[in-house]
Amino acid sequence: MTKEFKTLDDFLGTHFIYTYDNGWEYEWYAKNDHTVDYRIHGGMVAGRWVKDQEANIVMLTPGIYKVAWTEPTGTDVALDFLPNENKLNGTIFFPKWVQDHPEITVTFQNEHIDLMEQSREKYATYPKLVVPEFAHITYMGDAGQNNEDVISEAPYSGLPDEIRDGKYFDENYHRVNK
Ligand SMILES: C=Cc1ccc(O)cc1
């Protein structure tokens, strides 16, 4: 993808893969102006995936976007995307229990919201683990808004490469071999 990002509409519907400087690899989709989907390929909670997370999404100035949300786990996230420079800055604020029991969160969260809410009550919130990192964007795709094929299955080894190699989506940004 080579377009220059100027407006909020340029950002909405964009699908990203990026690697944080700490090595954590994330895949994230601006599904619409208030919703995000994502999949985690590397890092403390690799294997986790989420659809239809409500988020606040704004353009700060042409081509620079801020996204923030709070999760059922109690994890808070703030991302600043500079897609024209292939980079972003993200800060993740993990409650202590996610650091202590990451395996509880490594699932398709949408089917386990009750477990996330029970766990955030049962275990410790503090001290939080704050992870502020820059990331390098390794893939950008124009998926269009509300495309349910973008994040539609659990992460697996090699998936980011399939996407980057153009083997995962067809010309209409639908998943191949579905
Ligand atoms: C905890 C979720 C999350 C999703 C995307 C990202 O870049 C950082 C955190």
XYZ file of N, CA, C and O and ligand atoms in Angstrom:
721
model
N 0.852 -1.194 0.000
C 0.000 0.000 0.000
C 0.889 1.246 0.000
O 1.783 1.372 0.817
N 0.613 2.159 -0.916
C 1.520 3.305 -1.045
C 0.830 4.649 -0.860
O 1.454 5.685 -1.002
N -0.484 4.604 -0.521
C -1.202 5.886 -0.460
C -0.679 6.779 0.666
O -0.139 6.275 1.669
N -0.872 8.077 0.511
C -0.545 8.987 1.598
C -1.803 9.185 2.447
O -2.879 9.483 1.925
N -1.660 9.012 3.753
C -2.776 9.181 4.681
C -2.933 10.659 4.991
O -1.985 11.316 5.436
N -4.168 11.167 4.777
C -4.422 12.589 5.045
C -5.619 12.774 5.972
O -5.591 13.638 6.840
N -6.685 11.988 5.750
C -7.943 12.196 6.469
C -8.222 11.023 7.412
O -7.565 9.973 7.334
N -9.224 11.183 8.279
C -9.629 10.074 9.140
C -10.152 8.925 8.290
O -9.892 7.754 8.570
N -10.842 9.263 7.220
C -11.374 8.227 6.345
C -10.272 7.397 5.685
O -10.462 6.218 5.409
N -9.129 8.011 5.445
C -7.999 7.255 4.886
C -7.548 6.158 5.847
O -7.038 5.117 5.433
N -7.702 6.409 7.148
C -7.225 5.487 8.188
C -8.246 4.379 8.467
O -7.873 3.207 8.632
N -9.536 4.751 8.506
C -10.574 3.772 8.833
C -10.633 2.723 7.723
O -10.609 3.049 6.541
N -10.679 1.449 8.142
C -10.679 0.352 7.173
C -9.282 -0.158 6.852
O -9.134 -1.095 6.071
N -8.259 0.446 7.476
C -6.885 -0.009 7.205
C -6.491 -1.130 8.163
O -6.849 -1.127 9.349
N -5.769 -2.095 7.630
C -5.321 -3.295 8.339
C -3.797 -3.214 8.444
O -3.123 -2.992 7.437
N -3.290 -3.378 9.650
C -1.847 -3.216 9.902
C -1.248 -4.468 10.553
O -1.900 -5.123 11.369
N 0.003 -4.721 10.231
C 0.839 -5.631 11.022
C 2.087 -4.839 11.404
O 2.634 -4.096 10.563
N 2.496 -4.967 12.660
C 3.673 -4.203 13.097
C 4.388 -4.954 14.206
O 3.815 -5.793 14.907
N 5.662 -4.610 14.346
C 6.501 -5.228 15.383
C 7.030 -4.136 16.288
O 7.674 -3.182 15.822
N 6.738 -4.269 17.570
C 7.268 -3.318 18.557
C 8.772 -3.523 18.724
O 9.304 -4.612 18.478
N 9.425 -2.490 19.203
C 10.888 -2.559 19.391
C 11.278 -3.627 20.411
O 12.430 -4.076 20.422
N 10.335 -4.047 21.257
C 10.622 -5.147 22.200
C 10.393 -6.521 21.561
O 10.491 -7.543 22.240
N 10.042 -6.543 20.258
C 9.885 -7.800 19.524
C 8.457 -8.315 19.443
O 8.199 -9.280 18.720
N 7.529 -7.678 20.136
C 6.145 -8.150 20.136
C 5.491 -7.813 18.786
O 5.532 -6.646 18.358
N 4.860 -8.812 18.161
C 4.226 -8.588 16.846
C 2.702 -8.595 16.974
O 2.111 -9.550 17.486
N 2.083 -7.522 16.486
C 0.633 -7.336 16.576
C 0.045 -7.101 15.181
O 0.704 -6.536 14.303
N -1.203 -7.513 15.044
C -1.988 -7.267 13.825
C -3.252 -6.552 14.272
O -3.910 -7.004 15.223
N -3.596 -5.458 13.613
C -4.655 -4.581 14.139
C -5.427 -3.975 12.964
O -4.845 -3.612 11.945
N -6.737 -3.847 13.144
C -7.623 -3.399 12.069
C -8.533 -2.285 12.585
O -9.243 -2.474 13.589
N -8.516 -1.141 11.917
C -9.434 -0.036 12.220
C -10.759 -0.349 11.534
O -11.010 0.051 10.395
N -11.618 -1.093 12.242
C -12.817 -1.661 11.596
C -13.826 -0.583 11.184
O -14.419 -0.661 10.107
N -14.022 0.396 12.058
C -14.835 1.575 11.716
C -14.482 2.679 12.720
O -13.512 2.524 13.461
N -15.256 3.743 12.757
C -14.807 4.906 13.552
C -14.887 4.705 15.061
O -14.458 5.584 15.819
N -15.386 3.534 15.502
C -15.463 3.289 16.946
C -15.155 1.838 17.315
O -15.434 1.422 18.449
N -14.582 1.079 16.383
C -14.379 -0.358 16.618
C -13.042 -0.814 16.057
O -12.665 -0.429 14.939
N -12.360 -1.710 16.845
C -11.104 -2.301 16.366
C -11.144 -3.820 16.569
O -11.813 -4.324 17.461
N -10.429 -4.528 15.707
C -10.186 -5.968 15.850
C -8.673 -6.153 15.901
O -7.939 -5.371 15.276
N -8.198 -7.176 16.600
C -6.757 -7.428 16.562
C -6.424 -8.873 16.879
O -7.234 -9.633 17.399
N -5.162 -9.199 16.565
C -4.624 -10.538 16.762
C -3.176 -10.350 17.207
O -2.467 -9.487 16.669
N -2.723 -11.163 18.159
C -1.378 -10.977 18.708
C -0.506 -12.175 18.337
O -0.822 -13.321 18.684
N 0.570 -11.881 17.600
C 1.428 -12.955 17.063
C 2.688 -13.181 17.878
O 3.306 -14.236 17.759
N 3.093 -12.202 18.657
C 4.317 -12.382 19.436
C 4.292 -11.519 20.669
O 3.704 -10.443 20.653
N 4.899 -12.000 21.753
C 4.971 -11.229 22.983
C 4.295 -11.935 24.142
O 3.962 -13.119 24.060
N 4.075 -11.172 25.203
C 3.605 -11.739 26.477
C 2.264 -12.461 26.346
O 2.008 -13.433 27.051
N 1.393 -11.976 25.456
C 0.070 -12.592 25.305
C -0.160 -13.040 23.851
O -1.277 -12.944 23.326
N 0.899 -13.555 23.216
C 0.769 -14.088 21.848
C -0.303 -15.169 21.835
O -0.377 -16.000 22.744
N -1.139 -15.145 20.793
C -2.218 -16.121 20.677
C -3.585 -15.533 20.990
O -4.618 -16.102 20.640
N -3.583 -14.387 21.638
C -4.850 -13.717 21.970
C -5.430 -13.057 20.722
O -4.700 -12.517 19.897
N -6.776 -13.095 20.583
C -7.408 -12.321 19.503
C -8.775 -11.836 19.924
O -9.438 -12.447 20.776
N -9.145 -10.695 19.352
C -10.305 -9.933 19.811
C -10.999 -9.305 18.609
O -10.340 -8.765 17.716
N -12.323 -9.379 18.607
C -13.100 -8.669 17.596
C -14.044 -7.684 18.298
O -14.476 -7.923 19.419
N -14.327 -6.597 17.585
C -15.366 -5.646 18.004
C -15.100 -4.990 19.348
O -16.012 -4.783 20.146
N -13.835 -4.648 19.582
C -13.487 -3.862 20.760
C -13.840 -2.397 20.491
O -13.400 -1.829 19.486
N -14.640 -1.813 21.358
C -14.970 -0.396 21.196
C -13.741 0.456 21.519
O -13.004 0.159 22.470
N -13.517 1.479 20.715
C -12.319 2.312 20.889
C -12.634 3.751 20.498
O -13.581 4.018 19.749
N -11.817 4.657 21.012
C -11.888 6.057 20.596
C -10.832 6.262 19.514
O -9.653 5.963 19.743
N -11.247 6.745 18.355
C -10.329 6.889 17.214
C -10.447 8.310 16.681
O -11.536 8.731 16.283
N -9.337 9.033 16.703
C -9.360 10.409 16.191
C -8.127 10.674 15.332
O -7.111 9.980 15.449
N -8.249 11.704 14.484
C -7.080 12.203 13.761
C -6.573 13.433 14.499
O -7.338 14.370 14.763
N -5.305 13.428 14.880
C -4.739 14.554 15.636
C -4.391 15.708 14.713
O -4.603 16.876 15.042
N -3.827 15.347 13.559
C -3.439 16.299 12.519
C -3.324 15.440 11.262
O -3.257 14.209 11.385
N -3.356 16.005 10.049
C -3.406 15.135 8.871
C -2.351 14.024 8.903
O -1.147 14.280 9.068
N -2.834 12.778 8.808
C -1.938 11.623 8.739
C -1.470 11.072 10.073
O -0.675 10.129 10.101
N -1.946 11.632 11.190
C -1.539 11.145 12.521
C -2.801 10.840 13.327
O -3.676 11.707 13.485
N -2.870 9.608 13.842
C -4.114 9.091 14.419
C -3.873 8.558 15.823
O -2.856 7.892 16.077
N -4.823 8.834 16.707
C -4.748 8.339 18.087
C -5.917 7.404 18.334
O -7.060 7.724 17.996
N -5.611 6.247 18.937
C -6.625 5.232 19.228
C -6.440 4.820 20.684
O -5.304 4.574 21.122
N -7.540 4.757 21.446
C -7.440 4.375 22.859
C -8.669 3.593 23.266
O -9.781 3.871 22.798
N -8.425 2.591 24.119
C -9.563 1.813 24.621
C -9.213 1.131 25.929
O -8.045 1.025 26.303
N -10.262 0.671 26.623
C -10.095 -0.122 27.831
C -10.816 -1.455 27.625
O -11.887 -1.500 27.016
N -10.177 -2.532 28.079
C -10.637 -3.884 27.765
C -11.338 -4.551 28.942
O -11.127 -4.151 30.093
N -12.087 -5.609 28.679
C -12.729 -6.357 29.773
C -11.726 -6.933 30.774
O -12.067 -7.173 31.924
N -10.478 -7.134 30.352
C -9.430 -7.616 31.265
C -8.993 -6.533 32.247
O -8.310 -6.827 33.223
N -9.314 -5.253 31.930
C -8.782 -4.121 32.674
C -7.530 -3.547 32.039
O -6.978 -2.562 32.537
N -7.082 -4.134 30.940
C -5.931 -3.595 30.198
C -6.372 -2.347 29.436
O -7.433 -2.344 28.807
N -5.539 -1.308 29.504
C -5.798 -0.086 28.743
C -4.723 0.070 27.677
O -3.566 -0.320 27.897
N -5.127 0.626 26.549
C -4.219 0.723 25.402
C -4.344 2.114 24.773
O -5.455 2.625 24.621
N -3.218 2.714 24.419
C -3.205 3.989 23.682
C -2.193 3.858 22.545
O -1.019 3.550 22.789
N -2.663 4.053 21.321
C -1.808 3.891 20.138
C -1.805 5.184 19.333
O -2.866 5.775 19.108
N -0.637 5.605 18.886
C -0.513 6.758 17.990
C 0.121 6.276 16.699
O 1.293 5.862 16.692
N -0.665 6.311 15.629
C -0.220 5.801 14.326
C 0.309 6.935 13.458
O -0.345 7.982 13.319
N 1.489 6.720 12.860
C 2.060 7.615 11.851
C 2.257 6.773 10.588
O 3.406 6.430 10.226
N 1.170 6.409 9.932
C 1.286 5.441 8.835
C 2.147 5.941 7.681
O 2.771 5.121 6.990
N 2.211 7.264 7.484
C 3.054 7.769 6.388
C 4.540 7.566 6.666
O 5.370 7.662 5.769
N 4.869 7.295 7.935
C 6.263 7.013 8.324
C 6.452 5.563 8.713
O 7.497 5.190 9.274
N 5.419 4.725 8.454
C 5.475 3.292 8.774
C 5.806 3.047 10.239
O 6.555 2.119 10.568
N 5.253 3.877 11.104
C 5.532 3.623 12.518
C 4.371 4.042 13.399
O 3.450 4.764 12.976
N 4.412 3.550 14.621
C 3.442 3.955 15.629
C 4.113 3.916 16.981
O 5.204 3.340 17.138
N 3.459 4.572 17.934
C 3.891 4.455 19.324
C 2.705 3.915 20.100
O 1.590 4.432 19.987
N 2.940 2.860 20.864
C 1.864 2.258 21.645
C 2.242 2.192 23.107
O 3.413 1.969 23.440
N 1.254 2.414 23.955
C 1.457 2.153 25.385
C 0.355 1.215 25.843
O -0.835 1.475 25.599
N 0.757 0.115 26.454
C -0.193 -0.847 27.001
C -0.046 -0.800 28.519
O 1.079 -0.858 29.042
N -1.172 -0.699 29.210
C -1.193 -0.648 30.678
C -1.852 -1.939 31.155
O -3.076 -2.069 31.133
N -1.026 -2.899 31.520
C -1.563 -4.198 31.936
C -1.823 -4.214 33.438
O -0.909 -3.891 34.235
N -3.005 -4.667 33.869
C -3.183 -4.931 35.290
C -2.239 -6.060 35.721
O -1.872 -6.906 34.895
N -1.891 -6.079 36.998
C -0.910 -7.063 37.465
C -1.338 -8.494 37.146
O -0.521 -9.349 36.834
N -2.647 -8.750 37.191
C -3.089 -10.142 37.009
C -2.787 -10.671 35.612
O -2.525 -11.871 35.451
N -2.779 -9.784 34.592
C -2.469 -10.254 33.231
C -0.987 -10.626 33.129
O -0.611 -11.608 32.479
N -0.153 -9.853 33.821
C 1.276 -10.181 33.866
C 1.498 -11.508 34.598
O 2.336 -12.323 34.194
N 0.720 -11.738 35.657
C 0.883 -12.959 36.464
C 0.264 -14.184 35.801
O 0.740 -15.309 35.988
N -0.848 -13.982 35.062
C -1.587 -15.099 34.455
C -1.926 -14.800 32.992
O -3.106 -14.800 32.613
N -0.903 -14.548 32.158
C -1.206 -14.171 30.760
C -2.021 -15.243 30.039
O -2.838 -14.933 29.155
N -1.832 -16.509 30.443
C -2.498 -17.608 29.735
C -4.028 -17.496 29.790
O -4.717 -17.979 28.883
N -4.552 -16.841 30.835
C -6.019 -16.703 30.925
C -6.535 -15.847 29.766
O -7.640 -16.053 29.262
N -5.720 -14.898 29.319
C -6.165 -13.951 28.281
C -5.852 -14.433 26.865
O -6.282 -13.800 25.899
N -5.079 -15.528 26.774
C -4.662 -16.013 25.452
C -5.738 -16.934 24.888
O -5.719 -18.163 25.081
N -6.705 -16.310 24.212
C -7.877 -17.010 23.713
C -8.607 -16.069 22.764
O -8.162 -14.941 22.539
N -9.730 -16.539 22.203
C -10.623 -15.630 21.474
C -11.499 -14.965 22.540
O -12.469 -15.557 23.023
N -11.109 -13.738 22.912
C -11.734 -13.113 24.088
C -13.257 -13.037 23.992
O -13.941 -13.164 25.010
N -13.787 -12.800 22.782
C -15.231 -12.594 22.635
C -16.062 -13.739 23.238
O -17.186 -13.537 23.669
N -15.482 -14.941 23.273
C -16.222 -16.088 23.813
C -15.970 -16.286 25.307
O -16.479 -17.254 25.888
N -15.172 -15.378 25.914
C -14.796 -15.563 27.328
C -14.827 -14.248 28.103
O -14.000 -14.033 28.989
N -15.791 -13.399 27.776
C -15.868 -12.095 28.455
C -16.104 -12.290 29.958
O -15.499 -11.597 30.786
N -16.954 -13.247 30.325
C -17.227 -13.475 31.758
C -15.950 -13.833 32.510
O -15.723 -13.343 33.616
N -15.133 -14.693 31.908
C -13.879 -15.107 32.563
C -12.945 -13.913 32.759
O -12.289 -13.786 33.799
N -12.892 -13.012 31.772
C -12.034 -11.822 31.900
C -12.535 -10.938 33.048
O -11.740 -10.452 33.865
N -13.847 -10.770 33.124
C -14.400 -9.900 34.172
C -14.251 -10.538 35.551
O -13.963 -9.848 36.538
N -14.417 -11.857 35.625
C -14.210 -12.546 36.914
C -12.740 -12.445 37.335
O -12.433 -12.211 38.505
N -11.842 -12.627 36.374
C -10.409 -12.625 36.698
C -9.949 -11.258 37.173
O -9.114 -11.150 38.082
N -10.490 -10.197 36.575
C -10.038 -8.854 36.978
C -10.517 -8.516 38.395
O -9.939 -7.666 39.056
N -11.589 -9.183 38.849
C -12.028 -9.011 40.242
C -11.227 -9.890 41.185
O -10.885 -9.496 42.303
N -10.940 -11.109 40.720
C -10.317 -12.120 41.585
C -8.836 -11.831 41.881
O -8.363 -12.055 42.998
N -8.125 -11.331 40.873
C -6.677 -11.154 40.996
C -6.310 -9.681 41.163
O -7.155 -8.797 41.032
N -5.005 -9.422 41.369
C -4.528 -8.059 41.652
C -4.511 -7.174 40.406
O -4.178 -7.626 39.301
N -4.867 -5.913 40.594
C -4.769 -4.904 39.522
C -3.407 -4.209 39.550
O -2.834 -3.904 38.498
N -2.893 -3.985 40.764
C -1.697 -3.152 40.943
C -0.550 -3.960 41.535
O -0.802 -4.895 42.292
N 0.701 -3.546 41.235
C 1.088 -2.451 40.350
C 0.901 -2.850 38.889
O 1.130 -3.998 38.509
N 0.483 -1.885 38.087
C 0.300 -2.162 36.657
C 1.655 -2.286 35.954
O 2.650 -1.699 36.396
N 1.634 -3.045 34.870
C 2.812 -3.150 34.001
C 2.584 -2.212 32.816
O 1.650 -2.423 32.035
N 3.404 -1.172 32.712
C 3.267 -0.204 31.618
C 4.311 -0.524 30.557
O 5.507 -0.610 30.865
N 3.846 -0.724 29.321
C 4.757 -1.093 28.222
C 4.658 -0.030 27.124
O 3.752 -0.076 26.283
N 5.561 0.962 27.133
C 5.581 2.004 26.100
C 6.632 1.664 25.045
O 7.809 1.532 25.369
N 6.208 1.547 23.799
C 7.148 1.113 22.746
C 6.807 1.773 21.414
O 5.628 1.971 21.094
N 7.816 2.025 20.611
C 7.598 2.319 19.201
C 7.483 0.992 18.449
O 8.008 -0.035 18.905
N 6.805 1.036 17.313
C 6.696 -0.158 16.471
C 6.930 0.224 15.019
O 6.625 1.353 14.609
N 7.446 -0.732 14.279
C 7.662 -0.572 12.843
C 6.554 -1.323 12.097
O 6.331 -2.513 12.346
N 5.849 -0.618 11.213
C 4.750 -1.233 10.452
C 5.333 -2.040 9.297
O 6.067 -1.508 8.456
N 5.003 -3.348 9.274
C 5.551 -4.253 8.246
C 4.527 -4.577 7.162
O 4.874 -5.221 6.169
N 3.282 -4.159 7.385
C 2.235 -4.418 6.389
C 1.101 -3.425 6.593
O 0.711 -3.148 7.735
N 0.561 -2.905 5.489
C -0.667 -2.101 5.524
C -1.544 -2.549 4.373
O -1.041 -2.695 3.240
N -2.822 -2.775 4.663
C -3.752 -3.185 3.610
C -5.042 -2.395 3.712
O -5.517 -2.096 4.811
N -5.626 -2.106 2.557
C -6.881 -1.357 2.514
C -8.032 -2.359 2.490
O -8.508 -2.757 1.427
N -8.490 -2.756 3.694
C -9.491 -3.822 3.820
C -10.912 -3.298 3.675
O -11.847 -4.087 3.519
N -11.087 -1.972 3.758
C -12.432 -1.413 3.805
C -13.011 -1.586 5.206
O -12.545 -2.434 5.971
N -14.028 -0.775 5.504
C -14.599 -0.843 6.850
C -15.514 -2.052 7.011
O -16.102 -2.538 6.045
N -15.616 -2.533 8.237
C -16.551 -3.600 8.617
C -16.344 -4.875 7.814
O -17.306 -5.581 7.504
N -15.096 -5.178 7.524
C -14.751 -6.403 6.800
C -14.466 -7.512 7.829
O -13.440 -7.494 8.509
N -15.383 -8.462 7.942
C -15.262 -9.505 8.980
C -14.204 -10.549 8.632
O -13.874 -11.391 9.463
N -13.673 -10.517 7.424
C -12.644 -11.487 7.034
C -11.242 -11.103 7.507
O -10.338 -11.936 7.500
N -11.062 -9.860 7.913
C -9.698 -9.403 8.236
C -9.166 -10.185 9.437
O -8.102 -10.806 9.369
N -9.914 -10.151 10.530
C -9.544 -10.892 11.740
C -10.660 -11.912 11.956
O -11.714 -11.597 12.521
N -10.467 -13.142 11.475
C -11.579 -14.097 11.469
C -11.179 -15.472 11.982
O -11.998 -16.395 11.953
N -9.943 -15.615 12.436
C -9.504 -16.899 12.992
C -8.339 -16.648 13.935
O -7.741 -15.571 13.940
N -8.024 -17.682 14.708
C -6.945 -17.556 15.687
C -5.605 -17.335 14.987
O -5.392 -17.829 13.875
N -4.707 -16.602 15.640
C -3.364 -16.452 15.069
C -2.633 -17.796 15.030
O -2.836 -18.632 15.905
N -1.831 -17.982 13.987
C -0.994 -19.183 13.918
C 0.359 -18.784 13.339
O 0.485 -17.744 12.682
N 1.355 -19.630 13.575
C 2.705 -19.340 13.098
C 2.702 -19.234 11.577
O 2.157 -20.115 10.902
N 3.262 -18.188 11.045
C 3.338 -18.018 9.596
C 2.229 -17.155 9.015
O 2.305 -16.755 7.852
N 1.196 -16.866 9.811
C 0.070 -16.067 9.282
C 0.518 -14.670 8.819
O 0.175 -14.253 7.702
N 1.293 -13.930 9.620
C 1.714 -12.607 9.132
C 2.469 -12.676 7.807
O 2.271 -11.830 6.929
N 3.301 -13.700 7.639
C 4.038 -13.838 6.368
C 3.085 -14.132 5.207
O 3.270 -13.608 4.103
N 2.054 -14.973 5.463
C 1.076 -15.248 4.394
C 0.406 -13.957 3.941
O 0.180 -13.732 2.746
N 0.071 -13.103 4.916
C -0.566 -11.824 4.567
C 0.418 -10.950 3.798
O 0.090 -10.419 2.729
N 1.627 -10.815 4.340
C 2.629 -9.947 3.683
C 2.973 -10.442 2.278
O 3.253 -9.649 1.388
N 2.914 -11.798 2.104
C 3.245 -12.370 0.795
C 2.059 -12.341 -0.173
O 2.153 -12.873 -1.294
N 0.912 -11.798 0.285
C -0.253 -11.682 -0.600
C -0.996 -12.981 -0.806
O -1.747 -13.122 -1.784
N -0.817 -13.955 0.115
C -1.455 -15.274 -0.058
C -2.740 -15.427 0.755
O -3.411 -16.448 0.641
N -3.059 -14.489 1.603
C -4.143 -14.691 2.580
C -5.454 -14.065 2.132
O -6.520 -14.588 2.429
N -5.401 -12.951 1.410
C -6.620 -12.259 0.964
C -6.692 -12.255 -0.553
O -5.660 -12.156 -1.227
N -7.936 -12.341 -1.075
C -8.108 -12.226 -2.529
C -8.212 -10.751 -2.921
O -8.034 -9.861 -2.082
N -8.535 -10.491 -4.187
C -8.529 -9.109 -4.694
C -9.625 -8.255 -4.050
O -9.556 -7.024 -4.090
N -10.634 -8.904 -3.436
C -11.686 -8.155 -2.747
C -11.464 -8.114 -1.228
O -12.383 -7.780 -0.482
N -10.273 -8.447 -0.817
C -9.901 -8.494 0.600
C -10.790 -9.454 1.378
O -11.193 -9.215 2.527
N -11.118 -10.561 0.726
C -11.743 -11.677 1.445
C -10.699 -12.752 1.614
O -9.772 -12.888 0.798
N -10.868 -13.516 2.663
C -9.898 -14.555 2.977
C -9.921 -15.637 1.906
O -10.991 -16.116 1.526
N -8.750 -16.030 1.433
C -8.647 -17.088 0.425
C -8.927 -18.428 1.114
O -8.624 -18.600 2.294
N -9.519 -19.401 0.395
C -9.734 -20.780 0.900
C -10.675 -20.852 2.084
O -10.495 -21.684 2.949
N -11.644 -19.960 2.144
C -12.530 -19.996 3.305
C -13.684 -20.938 3.062
O -14.203 -20.983 1.962
C -3.869 -5.184 24.269
C -4.169 -4.971 22.985
C -3.313 -4.284 22.061
C -3.681 -4.248 20.736
C -2.850 -3.621 19.820
C -1.678 -3.055 20.247
O -0.846 -2.474 19.342
C -1.326 -3.066 21.566
C -2.146 -3.689 22.476
